[in-house]
XYZ file of C-alpha atoms in Angstrom:
741
model
C 32.989 79.346 14.631
C 31.678 77.182 11.902
C 29.095 74.663 12.961
C 30.359 71.061 12.508
C 28.764 68.996 9.777
C 25.714 67.196 11.087
C 25.572 63.443 10.513
C 22.588 61.177 10.752
C 22.830 58.767 13.639
C 22.286 55.224 12.487
C 21.576 52.456 14.963
C 24.053 49.596 15.159
C 22.787 46.522 13.411
C 23.917 42.915 13.647
C 23.884 40.515 10.762
C 21.608 37.634 11.616
C 22.181 35.598 8.490
C 25.286 35.492 6.354
C 24.928 32.271 4.355
C 23.242 34.112 1.490
C 24.164 37.218 -0.417
C 21.179 38.909 1.193
C 21.617 39.610 4.904
C 18.924 40.040 7.498
C 19.558 42.723 10.127
C 18.003 43.047 13.504
C 16.069 46.267 13.817
C 16.525 47.918 17.194
C 13.383 49.914 17.748
C 13.870 53.366 19.214
C 12.570 56.850 18.700
C 15.540 57.667 16.576
C 14.519 55.064 13.999
C 12.509 55.980 10.963
C 8.787 56.132 11.727
C 7.941 53.558 9.038
C 10.141 50.870 10.596
C 7.818 48.642 12.598
C 8.961 47.765 16.083
C 10.558 44.354 16.348
C 10.678 43.811 12.575
C 13.619 42.499 10.592
C 15.114 44.287 7.633
C 16.294 42.411 4.565
C 18.795 44.481 2.587
C 20.873 43.726 -0.466
C 24.482 44.646 0.359
C 25.166 47.454 -2.067
C 27.742 49.680 -0.329
C 30.672 48.486 -2.372
C 30.980 47.270 -5.899
C 32.848 44.194 -4.608
C 29.785 43.221 -2.581
C 27.566 43.652 -5.615
C 29.814 41.395 -7.649
C 29.730 38.803 -4.856
C 25.959 38.834 -4.879
C 25.865 38.373 -8.636
C 28.436 35.596 -8.753
C 26.565 33.617 -6.097
C 23.458 33.593 -8.288
C 21.109 34.965 -5.635
C 18.067 36.708 -7.044
C 17.548 40.133 -5.589
C 13.851 39.980 -6.323
C 13.434 38.280 -2.960
C 15.029 41.334 -1.380
C 12.693 43.588 -3.269
C 9.651 41.646 -2.138
C 10.943 41.641 1.424
C 11.392 45.384 1.449
C 8.040 45.951 -0.154
C 6.262 43.850 2.438
C 8.223 45.044 5.471
C 8.164 48.802 5.007
C 5.586 51.389 4.167
C 7.470 54.276 2.510
C 6.766 57.716 3.815
C 5.585 58.815 0.382
C 2.753 56.330 0.577
C 1.642 57.795 3.899
C 1.126 61.292 2.528
C -2.555 60.731 1.957
C -2.938 59.873 5.612
C -0.849 62.647 7.167
C -1.468 65.237 4.520
C 2.109 66.596 4.398
C 5.560 65.071 4.567
C 7.947 66.176 7.278
C 11.628 66.754 6.424
C 12.490 63.476 8.129
C 9.894 61.663 6.068
C 11.198 63.284 2.888
C 14.685 62.012 3.656
C 13.340 58.591 4.402
C 11.453 58.499 1.116
C 14.614 59.485 -0.774
C 16.536 56.695 0.956
C 13.937 54.093 0.031
C 13.742 55.249 -3.570
C 17.524 55.138 -3.892
C 17.650 51.663 -2.405
C 14.889 50.407 -4.712
C 16.693 51.883 -7.735
C 19.862 50.052 -6.692
C 17.914 46.811 -6.329
C 16.439 47.179 -9.817
C 19.933 47.723 -11.216
C 21.233 44.597 -9.480
C 18.262 42.566 -10.721
C 19.007 43.609 -14.283
C 22.666 42.619 -13.969
C 21.741 39.293 -12.407
C 19.247 38.580 -15.188
C 21.870 39.226 -17.864
C 24.371 37.054 -16.032
C 21.921 34.182 -15.573
C 20.975 34.274 -19.247
C 24.531 33.417 -20.305
C 25.584 30.951 -17.631
C 25.157 27.171 -17.775
C 22.626 25.412 -15.536
C 23.843 24.461 -12.058
C 25.433 21.055 -11.653
C 23.617 18.635 -9.324
C 25.391 15.870 -7.459
C 22.759 13.369 -6.327
C 23.745 10.588 -3.948
C 22.848 8.035 -6.641
C 22.408 8.448 -10.396
C 18.800 9.424 -10.914
C 16.691 6.606 -12.300
C 19.398 3.982 -11.861
C 17.028 1.709 -9.905
C 13.641 3.093 -10.934
C 11.489 1.350 -13.518
C 8.635 3.299 -15.073
C 5.501 1.766 -16.595
C 3.072 3.778 -18.673
C -0.219 2.799 -20.268
C -3.587 4.231 -21.171
C -5.215 2.747 -18.089
C -2.562 2.834 -15.393
C -0.873 6.128 -16.248
C 2.745 6.551 -15.146
C 3.807 4.134 -12.424
C 7.321 4.208 -10.971
C 8.720 1.096 -9.298
C 11.730 1.627 -7.051
C 13.894 -1.496 -6.924
C 16.332 -2.631 -4.267
C 19.888 -1.524 -5.038
C 21.335 -4.887 -4.016
C 18.423 -6.849 -5.566
C 17.427 -5.096 -8.816
C 14.506 -7.479 -9.365
C 12.869 -6.681 -6.021
C 10.300 -3.918 -5.773
C 10.976 -1.740 -2.743
C 8.139 0.712 -3.290
C 5.780 2.033 -5.943
C 5.041 5.698 -6.515
C 2.176 7.233 -8.419
C 1.703 10.991 -8.404
C 1.962 12.139 -4.776
C 1.619 8.735 -3.141
C 4.231 6.183 -2.191
C 3.272 2.582 -1.475
C 5.750 0.646 0.632
C 6.863 -2.938 0.190
C 3.925 -4.539 2.006
C 1.305 -2.749 -0.100
C -0.580 -5.058 -2.464
C 0.540 -3.159 -5.548
C 4.083 -4.475 -5.073
C 2.635 -7.936 -5.535
C 1.081 -6.666 -8.754
C 4.555 -5.838 -10.062
C 5.649 -9.437 -9.513
C 2.507 -10.514 -11.349
C 3.519 -8.301 -14.296
C 0.195 -6.437 -14.247
C 1.730 -3.197 -15.463
C 3.680 -5.111 -18.087
C 0.438 -6.516 -19.488
C -1.088 -3.043 -19.795
C 2.084 -1.599 -21.297
C 2.218 -4.425 -23.850
C -1.384 -3.785 -24.819
C -0.673 -0.133 -25.497
C 2.436 -0.863 -27.554
C 0.847 -3.571 -29.721
C -2.752 -2.468 -30.043
C -3.046 1.110 -28.866
C -6.022 1.869 -31.122
C -7.875 -1.159 -29.783
C -6.999 -0.164 -26.238
C -8.372 3.323 -26.721
C -11.597 1.911 -28.117
C -11.930 -0.691 -25.362
C -11.221 1.860 -22.651
C -14.230 3.976 -23.683
C -16.471 1.775 -21.536
C -14.053 2.232 -18.655
C -14.416 6.007 -18.948
C -18.206 5.688 -18.951
C -18.008 3.480 -15.854
C -15.961 6.112 -14.058
C -18.552 8.750 -14.883
C -21.332 6.547 -13.535
C -19.248 5.825 -10.442
C -19.109 9.550 -9.721
C -22.868 9.830 -10.020
C -23.537 6.835 -7.786
C -21.111 7.999 -5.122
C -22.515 11.511 -5.124
C -25.992 10.083 -4.627
C -24.826 7.961 -1.718
C -22.984 10.730 0.069
C -25.139 12.787 2.436
C -24.888 16.549 2.645
C -22.216 18.062 4.838
C -22.250 18.826 7.657
C -24.247 15.665 8.242
C -26.972 16.261 10.771
C -27.049 13.748 13.596
C -30.488 12.443 14.463
C -31.973 9.928 16.887
C -33.818 7.916 14.258
C -32.825 4.296 13.730
C -34.095 1.504 11.491
C -36.837 -0.693 12.872
C -35.933 -2.653 15.979
C -35.984 -5.879 13.993
C -33.387 -4.578 11.532
C -31.338 -2.930 14.269
C -31.264 -6.133 16.307
C -29.915 -8.057 13.318
C -27.235 -5.472 12.569
C -26.128 -5.420 16.190
C -25.895 -9.202 16.209
C -23.833 -9.124 13.007
C -21.339 -6.827 14.692
C -21.156 -8.774 17.947
C -20.544 -12.126 16.275
C -17.859 -10.810 13.911
C -15.847 -7.645 14.476
C -16.220 -7.398 18.248
C -14.950 -10.969 18.616
C -11.648 -9.950 17.007
C -11.215 -6.270 17.912
C -12.412 -5.748 21.455
C -13.793 -2.237 21.724
C -16.948 -2.307 23.856
C -18.082 -4.005 27.059
C -20.887 -6.183 25.701
C -23.145 -6.276 28.829
C -22.982 -2.472 29.087
C -23.659 -2.131 25.353
C -26.742 -4.331 25.564
C -28.030 -2.523 28.644
C -27.753 0.891 26.988
C -29.199 -0.513 23.764
C -32.294 -1.877 25.512
C -32.804 1.516 27.167
C -33.104 3.149 23.747
C -36.391 1.398 23.087
C -38.014 2.463 26.335
C -40.721 5.021 25.644
C -39.800 8.544 26.669
C -36.094 7.851 27.132
C -33.509 10.289 25.792
C -30.420 8.471 24.488
C -26.945 9.720 25.237
C -25.684 11.356 22.010
C -22.247 9.781 22.378
C -23.676 6.280 22.756
C -26.052 6.815 19.830
C -23.116 7.666 17.561
C -21.291 4.547 18.738
C -24.363 2.441 18.022
C -24.709 3.825 14.494
C -21.074 3.011 13.759
C -21.690 -0.486 15.118
C -24.662 -0.824 12.776
C -22.570 0.387 9.845
C -19.987 -2.326 10.528
C -22.670 -4.967 10.964
C -24.309 -3.994 7.670
C -21.368 -5.501 5.745
C -22.346 -9.004 6.914
C -26.108 -8.466 7.159
C -26.699 -10.103 3.775
C -24.770 -11.117 0.701
C -25.890 -8.022 -1.242
C -24.887 -5.294 1.245
C -28.401 -3.942 0.845
C -27.897 -1.353 3.600
C -24.726 0.152 2.133
C -26.240 3.625 1.685
C -27.509 3.700 5.243
C -24.134 2.520 6.514
C -22.381 5.322 4.616
C -24.716 7.865 6.182
C -23.995 6.529 9.668
C -20.256 6.801 9.056
C -20.697 10.407 7.976
C -22.634 11.085 11.163
C -19.763 9.637 13.152
C -17.309 11.844 11.322
C -19.423 14.929 12.000
C -19.557 14.047 15.687
C -15.791 13.551 15.951
C -15.151 16.745 13.956
C -17.120 18.956 16.333
C -14.507 21.451 17.495
C -16.504 22.361 20.599
C -16.345 18.783 21.818
C -12.736 17.911 21.104
C -11.451 18.892 24.518
C -14.407 17.265 26.244
C -14.056 13.981 24.389
C -10.567 13.059 25.557
C -11.903 10.001 27.327
C -12.451 6.269 26.884
C -15.768 6.737 25.088
C -14.062 9.023 22.563
C -11.351 6.425 21.917
C -13.985 3.745 21.419
C -15.840 5.966 18.961
C -12.650 6.676 17.019
C -11.858 2.960 16.791
C -15.379 2.150 15.609
C -15.134 4.991 13.101
C -11.989 3.523 11.500
C -13.467 0.018 11.467
C -16.663 1.358 9.883
C -14.708 3.203 7.193
C -12.948 -0.020 6.281
C -16.194 -2.003 6.261
C -17.946 0.505 4.005
C -14.943 1.314 1.800
C -14.758 5.007 2.675
C -11.151 6.156 2.090
C -9.790 3.066 3.799
C -6.419 3.777 2.148
C -5.911 6.652 4.591
C -6.670 4.652 7.742
C -2.941 4.331 8.398
C -2.749 8.123 8.701
C -5.558 8.293 11.230
C -4.352 5.228 13.110
C -1.245 7.242 13.969
C -3.427 9.979 15.435
C -5.337 7.357 17.403
C -2.104 5.950 18.869
C -0.923 9.375 19.951
C -4.283 10.272 21.467
C -4.231 7.061 23.504
C -0.679 7.804 24.612
C -1.725 11.310 25.615
C -4.303 9.666 27.856
C -1.714 7.271 29.280
C -3.036 4.035 27.816
C 0.470 3.026 26.789
C 1.331 2.730 30.484
C 0.013 -0.256 32.391
C -2.781 0.718 34.822
C -0.788 -0.872 37.666
C 1.760 1.944 37.263
C -0.858 4.695 37.319
C -3.204 6.001 40.016
C -5.568 3.372 41.361
C -8.518 2.503 39.155
C -11.233 -0.089 39.386
C -10.589 -3.498 37.876
C -13.194 -2.755 35.210
C -11.500 0.510 34.198
C -8.034 -1.071 34.175
C -9.079 -4.010 32.002
C -10.974 -1.805 29.579
C -7.891 0.386 29.164
C -5.786 -2.700 28.440
C -8.352 -3.983 25.934
C -8.622 -0.688 24.086
C -4.862 -0.242 23.917
C -4.575 -3.803 22.625
C -7.049 -3.015 19.842
C -5.286 0.243 18.977
C -2.010 -1.640 18.586
C -3.699 -4.112 16.252
C -5.266 -1.388 14.108
C -1.985 0.535 13.893
C -0.071 -2.571 12.833
C -2.609 -3.815 10.301
C -3.009 -0.382 8.731
C 0.777 -0.247 8.356
C 1.030 -3.607 6.597
C -1.893 -2.684 4.323
C -0.713 0.797 3.370
C 2.966 -0.029 3.078
C 3.783 2.700 5.591
C 6.210 2.245 8.492
C 4.496 1.323 11.773
C 6.224 4.189 13.629
C 5.852 2.116 16.777
C 8.204 -0.095 18.784
C 7.904 -2.472 21.717
C 9.733 0.061 23.845
C 7.015 2.657 23.366
C 4.602 1.022 25.814
C 4.519 -1.238 28.860
C 0.791 -1.969 29.037
C 0.254 -5.661 29.679
C -2.125 -7.760 27.588
C -5.685 -7.959 28.902
C -6.600 -10.789 31.230
C -8.325 -13.872 29.837
C -11.615 -12.754 31.375
C -15.166 -12.879 30.035
C -17.075 -9.620 29.893
C -19.432 -10.736 32.658
C -16.474 -11.154 35.004
C -15.260 -7.577 34.596
C -17.962 -6.220 36.892
C -16.824 -8.545 39.708
C -14.179 -7.402 42.179
C -10.802 -9.042 41.556
C -11.882 -11.614 38.956
C -9.528 -14.531 38.395
C -8.281 -14.819 34.807
C -8.960 -18.169 33.193
C -6.228 -20.409 31.746
C -5.258 -19.530 28.196
C -6.644 -22.889 27.029
C -10.126 -21.761 28.081
C -12.032 -19.934 25.397
C -13.345 -16.523 26.522
C -14.708 -13.340 24.996
C -11.165 -12.099 24.504
C -9.326 -15.258 23.414
C -8.859 -14.146 19.807
C -7.613 -10.699 20.799
C -5.081 -12.307 23.141
C -3.974 -14.684 20.388
C -3.259 -11.745 18.088
C -1.354 -9.959 20.862
C 0.968 -12.940 21.317
C 1.939 -12.684 17.681
C 2.318 -8.903 17.822
C 6.123 -8.762 18.322
C 6.999 -10.938 15.332
C 4.391 -9.258 13.123
C 5.772 -5.866 14.120
C 9.269 -7.058 13.230
C 8.052 -8.204 9.796
C 6.308 -4.888 9.151
C 9.394 -2.915 10.120
C 11.558 -5.203 7.987
C 9.377 -4.475 4.959
C 8.463 -0.816 5.390
C 11.083 0.919 7.532
C 13.371 3.198 5.564
C 16.582 1.751 6.997
C 15.713 -1.917 6.469
C 18.387 -3.820 4.538
C 15.960 -6.448 3.200
C 18.364 -9.390 3.170
C 17.158 -12.893 2.427
C 18.835 -14.216 5.560
C 16.666 -11.897 7.639
C 13.616 -13.049 5.683
C 14.331 -16.671 6.571
C 14.964 -15.806 10.215
C 11.660 -13.961 10.519
C 9.897 -16.795 8.714
C 11.193 -19.304 11.262
C 10.219 -17.085 14.189
C 6.776 -16.520 12.720
C 6.114 -20.208 12.113
C 7.201 -21.180 15.605
C 4.840 -18.651 17.191
C 2.018 -19.543 14.806
C 2.234 -23.240 15.677
C 1.931 -22.466 19.380
C -0.984 -20.168 18.658
C -2.746 -22.822 16.594
C -2.393 -25.451 19.298
C -3.802 -23.031 21.859
C -6.861 -22.006 19.841
C -7.697 -25.384 18.371
C -6.964 -27.217 21.607
C -9.212 -24.979 23.675
C -12.311 -26.509 22.138
C -11.690 -29.841 23.824
C -11.674 -28.155 27.217
C -14.842 -26.138 26.693
C -18.435 -26.929 25.949
C -18.222 -24.635 22.943
C -15.231 -24.681 20.605
C -13.678 -21.571 19.164
C -16.066 -20.449 16.395
C -14.869 -21.218 12.904
C -15.264 -17.565 11.928
C -12.692 -16.473 14.484
C -10.228 -19.184 13.491
C -10.500 -18.210 9.829
C -10.035 -14.516 10.607
C -6.912 -15.258 12.627
C -5.614 -17.375 9.739
C -6.200 -14.604 7.196
C -4.571 -11.978 9.388
C -1.508 -14.139 9.946
C -1.226 -15.185 6.308
C -1.209 -11.512 5.357
C 2.123 -11.074 7.152
C 3.595 -14.344 5.899
C 2.862 -13.663 2.246
C 4.037 -10.061 2.570
C 7.328 -11.311 4.023
C 8.089 -13.544 1.030
C 6.595 -11.507 -1.816
C 9.712 -9.308 -2.237
C 11.716 -12.409 -3.179
C 8.885 -14.158 -4.991
C 9.542 -12.574 -8.389
C 13.247 -13.329 -7.956
C 12.451 -16.944 -7.070
C 10.678 -17.417 -10.407
C 14.084 -17.123 -12.105
C 16.567 -18.259 -9.471
C 16.274 -21.554 -7.605
C 18.206 -20.234 -4.607
C 15.016 -18.441 -3.560
C 12.720 -21.381 -4.251
C 11.590 -21.476 -0.627
C 9.906 -18.081 -0.976
C 8.195 -19.278 -4.148
C 6.809 -22.316 -2.349
C 5.673 -20.318 0.684
C 3.986 -17.628 -1.430
C 2.072 -20.136 -3.557
C 0.986 -22.406 -0.709
C -0.005 -19.449 1.460
C -2.081 -18.059 -1.408
C -3.975 -21.344 -1.605
C -4.663 -21.258 2.129
C -5.851 -17.660 1.880
C -8.268 -18.477 -0.918
C -9.697 -21.486 0.892
C -10.097 -19.562 4.169
C -11.924 -16.712 2.433
C -14.017 -18.895 0.101
C -14.632 -22.302 1.704
C -17.111 -23.217 -1.031
C -14.442 -22.841 -3.690
C -13.886 -25.801 -5.999
C -10.364 -25.833 -4.604
C -11.886 -27.235 -1.408
C -14.154 -29.842 -2.955
C -14.217 -32.331 -5.802
C -17.206 -30.691 -7.416
C -17.839 -27.586 -9.562
C -17.951 -24.248 -7.808
C -21.544 -23.662 -9.019
C -22.775 -26.627 -6.950
C -21.231 -25.287 -3.746
C -22.078 -21.601 -4.185
C -25.245 -21.977 -2.082
C -23.059 -22.898 0.892
C -21.035 -19.708 0.563
C -23.193 -17.635 2.911
C -20.781 -17.117 5.783
C -19.476 -13.986 7.446
C -15.857 -14.214 6.240
C -16.950 -14.474 2.617
C -19.399 -11.616 3.066
C -16.659 -9.446 4.559
C -14.456 -10.306 1.583
C -17.099 -9.540 -1.047
C -19.149 -6.787 0.589
C -16.538 -5.122 2.766
C -13.174 -3.603 1.970
C -9.717 -3.643 3.451
C -7.859 -6.658 4.790
C -9.977 -9.530 3.489
C -10.399 -8.189 -0.016
C -6.783 -7.119 -0.356
C -5.341 -10.430 0.776
C -7.429 -12.467 -1.672
C -6.322 -10.131 -4.456
C -2.688 -10.666 -3.516
C -3.265 -14.413 -3.499
C -4.677 -14.349 -7.036
C -1.684 -12.302 -8.270
C 0.721 -14.876 -6.863
C -1.206 -17.763 -8.414
C -1.253 -16.008 -11.791
C 2.493 -15.387 -11.685
C 3.132 -19.016 -10.758
C 0.989 -20.341 -13.594
C 2.575 -17.991 -16.124
C 6.041 -19.038 -15.012
C 5.177 -22.737 -15.286
C 3.887 -22.188 -18.810
C 6.944 -20.219 -19.879
C 9.644 -22.357 -18.310
C 8.431 -25.743 -19.572
C 10.197 -26.850 -22.757
C 8.430 -30.124 -23.557
C 6.607 -30.985 -26.763
C 3.308 -31.862 -25.092
C 0.908 -29.735 -23.027
C 2.255 -28.306 -19.783
C 0.827 -30.081 -16.707
C -0.610 -27.384 -14.455
C -1.871 -27.695 -10.910
C -5.643 -28.036 -10.840
C -5.993 -26.033 -7.614
C -4.134 -23.078 -9.101
C -6.230 -23.184 -12.266
C -9.391 -23.277 -10.160
C -8.391 -20.048 -8.425
C -7.689 -18.338 -11.749
C -11.089 -19.397 -13.059
C -12.894 -18.123 -9.955
C -10.991 -14.872 -9.392
C -12.778 -12.782 -12.079
C -16.252 -13.882 -10.912
C -15.366 -13.084 -7.293
C -14.195 -9.647 -8.376
C -17.386 -9.093 -10.351
C -19.438 -9.939 -7.263
C -18.009 -6.915 -5.473
C -19.409 -4.647 -8.200
C -22.772 -6.398 -8.099
C -23.080 -5.675 -4.370
C -22.328 -1.964 -4.783
C -18.618 -1.424 -5.390
C -18.138 1.309 -8.002
C -14.436 0.811 -8.656
C -14.178 -1.654 -11.541
C -10.408 -1.958 -11.780
C -10.203 -5.157 -9.721
C -12.470 -7.013 -12.086
C -10.669 -5.638 -15.141
C -7.292 -6.735 -13.800
C -8.445 -10.240 -12.934
C -10.200 -10.654 -16.280
C -7.033 -9.623 -18.141
C -4.863 -11.954 -16.073
C -7.183 -14.911 -16.613
C -7.214 -14.241 -20.369
C -3.445 -14.062 -20.489
C -3.157 -17.440 -18.741
C -5.655 -18.982 -21.172
C -3.719 -17.562 -24.108
C -0.447 -18.984 -22.821
C -2.044 -22.382 -22.287
C -3.094 -22.504 -25.942
C 0.320 -21.143 -27.037
C -1.185 -18.055 -28.651
C 1.134 -15.767 -30.608
C 1.856 -12.322 -29.194
C -0.372 -10.508 -31.668
C -3.209 -12.949 -31.079
C -2.783 -12.658 -27.320
C -2.869 -8.863 -27.539
C -6.142 -9.088 -29.463
C -7.583 -11.454 -26.861
C -6.680 -9.034 -24.083
C -8.263 -6.069 -25.860
C -11.463 -8.046 -26.425
C -11.508 -9.049 -22.773
C -11.100 -5.450 -21.696
C -13.945 -4.363 -23.955
C -16.271 -7.141 -22.754
C -15.405 -6.616 -19.092
C -15.991 -2.883 -19.440
C -19.381 -3.515 -21.058
C -20.344 -5.886 -18.236
C -19.408 -3.352 -15.580
C -21.178 -0.581 -17.483
C -24.433 -2.546 -17.493
C -24.237 -3.128 -13.739
C -23.384 0.483 -12.907
C -26.160 1.795 -15.155
C -28.630 -0.293 -13.160
C -27.178 0.948 -9.873
C -27.346 4.563 -11.012
C -30.965 4.154 -12.144
C -31.914 2.627 -8.792
C -30.228 5.463 -6.941
C -32.054 8.027 -9.085
C -35.464 6.532 -8.289
C -34.675 6.073 -4.627
C -31.687 7.857 -3.180
C -31.082 4.917 -0.942
C -32.127 6.482 2.327
C -35.243 4.398 2.888
C -33.829 3.343 6.236
C -33.014 6.903 7.206
C -35.170 9.744 8.498
C -36.464 12.315 6.076
C -34.784 15.666 5.830
C -31.309 14.337 5.035
C -31.215 14.276 1.210
C -27.909 13.481 -0.483
C -25.961 16.323 -1.987
C -24.693 15.965 -5.525
C -20.982 16.515 -5.643
C -18.658 16.662 -8.620
C -16.408 14.178 -6.881
C -16.833 11.971 -3.844
C -13.988 11.759 -1.388
C -14.305 11.227 2.301
C -12.106 14.152 3.235
C -14.363 16.378 5.274
C -12.247 16.163 8.391
C -9.063 15.447 6.442
C -8.773 18.352 4.036
C -5.064 18.567 4.738
C -4.616 15.227 2.989
C -5.002 14.474 -0.717
C -7.093 11.324 -0.656
C -7.106 8.969 -3.619
C -9.391 10.251 -6.352
C -10.508 7.044 -7.994
C -12.045 8.871 -10.896
C -8.770 10.073 -12.385
C -7.648 7.803 -15.239
C -4.214 7.176 -13.749
C -5.535 6.395 -10.260
C -7.698 3.397 -11.005
C -5.022 0.908 -9.968
C -4.196 2.088 -6.512
C -7.028 1.998 -3.998
C -7.311 -0.799 -1.443
C -10.628 -1.618 -3.106
C -8.784 -3.900 -5.460
C -11.359 -6.523 -6.365
């Protein structure tokens, strides 16, 4: 009897994916399967059994090259294993034939698909909205391509600004620059005097090159070696005092009596400091260095200390061990030190989110009364640290233009008690009345305003915000009501205490609050310059800008009936030093204020139709006259980014040209000359800074053995390599760092 025809047994397979022309089949591993099919693998095959299936694959436009790559990476044909086994078995020969036949079929399909794709029209896209319908693009030699996304319902309102891979939300300062027509000025310069612009920008290019050199000389080698050396005790004492009288009064991080006790122990002969505390102290010194003097003479040392802190926090072996209160304190100090020294402060919003989640992982978002019993000291410190983390998260959101990603329902931790630090070590201390000034009064004042400030930030930066003017007015009223109560509490507490609330703390609270108020009205400010129905926002923005300028620079001629030069000697206070020497909040808010003032003056000059000279407000003109010199001061004290000064110089020149009714061509020439002169001024300063850094690398306060490493570019991204930090040296990036003046 004839033997029946033998058939190969094929395992049943199930299609796992049928949305595409290429299906993925589950591979049931068994001894009957081909030896080159790895156990548990998936097989991607192009359906080629029937011609109808081939036509379906081609008509759907799916490239079979993906199938080819999948097969090539999933299987190892038996023919390729000959060198290992020496001889192919009959089963392997059959397997090799099958693979070769399948690959030949794939190549045939690829050829047909290629011919079909060559003759067909491009696919039709159906976007939700016509592309570019509400996007305005500016382009110039200096700013590069800048895209401004406008509100659909309010075409004149800037919703966000994009540049390369970064998006800046509505509360970011650059949106205020759009209302001030900064990009329009640069674009006009290019269109009317491009040759002059190219010539004038040569100094800008040289400044950027010098900035790279200076930054590379400041940056220590990585990984930065931590050491126990500190400056002399005299210098260290001063830096510690600078920190305690400024930053720690606003952002409560450390228990001051404990800090002083551990600090005194450092200077005892033979003592070995705790490495964790030493890192905290160096970050404290870095923050204090910003207000140590008006020249930021210890900037290089401060940068080194921040790098040491980053190296400590980046130690993988310690990450699991450092999930404690000391680690949270160090992380907070690290972010504050980065802002004070201007090290990638634009990315603080990113790391503030990590800080919030770390604190939540440790349970700080739950009130200690709801958790296992802790001492009063531990409970109050947890409340204080969580309070500071909330403040950092919110302020970084308003500065970066990113959504806060936080709501009042995400935590139930109560505000800290109104208790002095000395009381925390006492069992069951009694909180003082809120009218009594304590070590935590300012932090509590900020916490009371947290809900309305969070609402404003969400209104500006959340993706689903409708941005109506009615909501703007409602939030304005709520903010003002809370701010009045806050003012009465802080200013009234002085009459009840021997010592009034320090002026520094009052001014800082003012600047923080004004940041939210001006951000709330800026979206409608540009609209208010043309439509009287939004005149309230125009008034609020201008008056708030004046208050900001006076709070940051009390010696300004705006505050006194005498020239600014006669009052400059009085301008040696901590708020002004933080504005000039530091980075972040204080510098950004004064820049925003100057943009608003410039836009107001330009509008007044353009809307007046009289025959005589336009009467302008003297206080606004005083700010415009001072703004360029204030911006130049930041470069003189060590800032390498010159764009803030260039912008303010161009704005001031434009205002002067409008006052004298200069023609457009004449005004364009004035602006080009200003750019050339401002670039030459910055170049002279940076050349001096680079020469000083070459002679002395700036580590005179640091131990030997830690020389700086020259780098082609200087970005603080050692522990953040997954993020593309702002490279200030690229021509099209000069406009966008927080270091804006």
